[in-house]
Short mmCIF file of C-alpha atoms in Angstrom, two decimals:
data_model
loop_
_atom_site.label_atom_id
_atom_site.label_comp_id
_atom_site.label_asym_id
_atom_site.label_seq_id
_atom_site.Cartn_x
_atom_site.Cartn_y
_atom_site.Cartn_z
CA MET A 941 43.27 30.31 -97.40
CA HIS A 942 44.40 33.80 -98.31
CA THR A 943 44.70 36.98 -96.33
CA LEU A 944 43.31 40.36 -97.22
CA ALA A 945 46.79 41.78 -97.65
CA ALA A 946 47.67 39.08 -100.18
CA ALA A 947 44.47 39.69 -102.13
CA ASN A 948 44.90 43.46 -102.38
CA PRO A 949 47.73 45.24 -100.57
CA ASP A 950 46.04 48.64 -101.01
CA HIS A 951 42.83 47.50 -99.31
CA VAL A 952 42.46 48.87 -95.76
CA VAL A 953 40.16 47.10 -93.30
CA LEU A 954 38.70 49.53 -90.80
CA ALA A 955 37.41 48.69 -87.35
CA GLY A 956 34.17 50.43 -88.28
CA ASP A 957 33.43 47.69 -90.78
CA VAL A 958 33.81 45.06 -88.08
CA LEU A 959 31.72 47.07 -85.61
CA ASP A 960 28.96 47.57 -88.18
CA TRP A 961 28.95 43.83 -88.88
CA ALA A 962 28.81 43.04 -85.13
CA ASN A 963 25.96 45.52 -84.56
CA THR A 964 24.04 44.05 -87.49
CA LYS A 965 24.48 40.49 -86.19
CA THR A 966 23.51 41.56 -82.66
CA SER A 967 20.28 43.15 -83.89
CA GLN A 968 19.52 40.08 -86.00
CA VAL A 969 20.03 37.79 -83.01
CA ARG A 970 17.78 40.02 -80.86
CA ARG A 971 15.05 39.88 -83.50
CA LEU A 972 15.42 36.09 -83.74
CA ILE A 973 15.15 35.68 -79.96
CA LEU A 974 12.11 37.94 -79.82
CA SER A 975 10.47 36.04 -82.70
CA VAL A 976 11.10 32.70 -81.00
CA ALA A 977 9.71 34.10 -77.73
CA ILE A 978 6.56 35.31 -79.52
CA VAL A 979 6.01 31.88 -81.06
CA MET A 980 6.57 30.22 -77.68
CA GLY A 981 4.11 32.65 -76.05
CA ILE A 982 1.46 31.85 -78.65
CA VAL A 983 2.04 28.12 -78.15
CA ALA A 984 1.82 28.53 -74.36
CA VAL A 985 -1.49 30.40 -74.62
CA LEU A 986 -2.92 27.79 -77.01
CA MET A 987 -1.76 24.96 -74.73
CA ALA A 988 -3.37 26.70 -71.74
CA TRP A 989 -6.63 26.92 -73.68
CA TRP A 990 -6.35 23.29 -74.78
CA LYS A 991 -5.69 21.98 -71.25
CA THR A 992 -8.05 24.17 -69.22
CA ARG A 993 -10.77 25.17 -71.68
CA SER A 994 -11.37 28.15 -69.44
CA PHE A 995 -11.22 31.84 -70.13
CA VAL A 996 -9.43 32.67 -66.87
CA GLY A 997 -6.58 30.18 -67.37
CA THR A 998 -6.08 31.35 -70.94
CA LEU A 999 -6.12 34.99 -69.85
CA VAL A 1000 -3.51 34.32 -67.15
CA ALA A 1001 -1.30 32.53 -69.70
CA PHE A 1002 -1.71 35.47 -72.11
CA VAL A 1003 -0.79 38.04 -69.44
CA LEU A 1004 2.27 36.04 -68.35
CA ALA A 1005 3.40 35.63 -71.96
CA ALA A 1006 2.95 39.36 -72.52
CA LEU A 1007 5.03 40.15 -69.42
CA VAL A 1008 7.83 37.84 -70.56
CA LEU A 1009 7.80 39.36 -74.04
CA TRP A 1010 7.87 42.87 -72.58
CA GLY A 1011 10.82 41.91 -70.40
CA ILE A 1012 12.71 40.44 -73.35
CA SER A 1013 12.07 43.42 -75.59
CA ASN A 1014 12.96 45.98 -72.88
CA LEU A 1015 16.14 44.49 -71.43
CA ASP A 1016 17.77 47.92 -71.19
CA VAL A 1017 14.94 49.21 -68.98
CA MET A 1018 15.13 46.11 -66.81
CA LYS A 1019 18.91 46.42 -66.52
CA THR A 1020 18.75 50.03 -65.34
CA LYS A 1021 15.92 49.27 -62.87
CA VAL A 1022 17.80 46.35 -61.33
CA GLY A 1023 21.07 48.29 -61.34
CA SER A 1024 19.52 51.27 -59.54
CA GLU A 1025 17.92 49.01 -56.93
CA ILE A 1026 21.23 47.24 -56.30
CA THR A 1027 22.99 50.60 -55.96
CA ASP A 1028 20.33 51.85 -53.53
CA ALA A 1029 20.49 48.67 -51.45
CA SER A 1030 24.29 48.70 -51.25
CA SER A 1031 24.35 52.23 -49.83
CA VAL A 1032 22.50 51.10 -46.69
CA SER A 1033 24.67 49.78 -43.89
CA VAL A 1034 23.54 48.11 -40.68
CA VAL A 1035 25.57 48.19 -37.46
CA HIS A 1036 24.78 45.80 -34.61
CA VAL A 1037 25.81 46.96 -31.15
CA ALA A 1038 25.76 44.71 -28.10
CA SER A 1039 23.64 45.77 -25.14
CA ASP A 1040 26.68 46.63 -23.01
CA GLY A 1041 27.93 49.14 -25.58
CA HIS A 1042 30.88 47.32 -27.14
CA ALA A 1043 31.04 45.62 -30.51
CA PRO A 1044 30.98 41.79 -30.39
CA THR A 1045 34.38 40.18 -30.93
CA GLY A 1046 35.72 36.67 -30.53
CA GLU A 1047 33.56 34.61 -28.20
CA ASP A 1048 30.88 37.30 -28.01
CA ARG A 1049 29.88 36.40 -31.59
CA ARG A 1050 29.01 32.80 -30.80
CA ALA A 1051 25.52 31.72 -31.80
CA SER A 1052 23.42 30.54 -28.91
#
């Protein structure tokens, strides 16, 4: 095994080359996952038709497969939607006050 420095001491390896390679591989993996999901969706719709032989069951399988494919291809949209809902839910706080006006402590917190 040889290193880059031993092969050519004047050759400079930039981080941009590594980042370009990583971005290329990431996009290739995304395309592969989407392709596999499309094939699985087609198989699921065909299996639904084969098992039910009904238009409604096949249509439901098609709609569900389309929703899954949309979710896979739009992960960024899903991530921002879920993130905004989590942020909105965490900003709400609930305070429980006992009927006599003081906060429950110690034995007051016991479940009945």
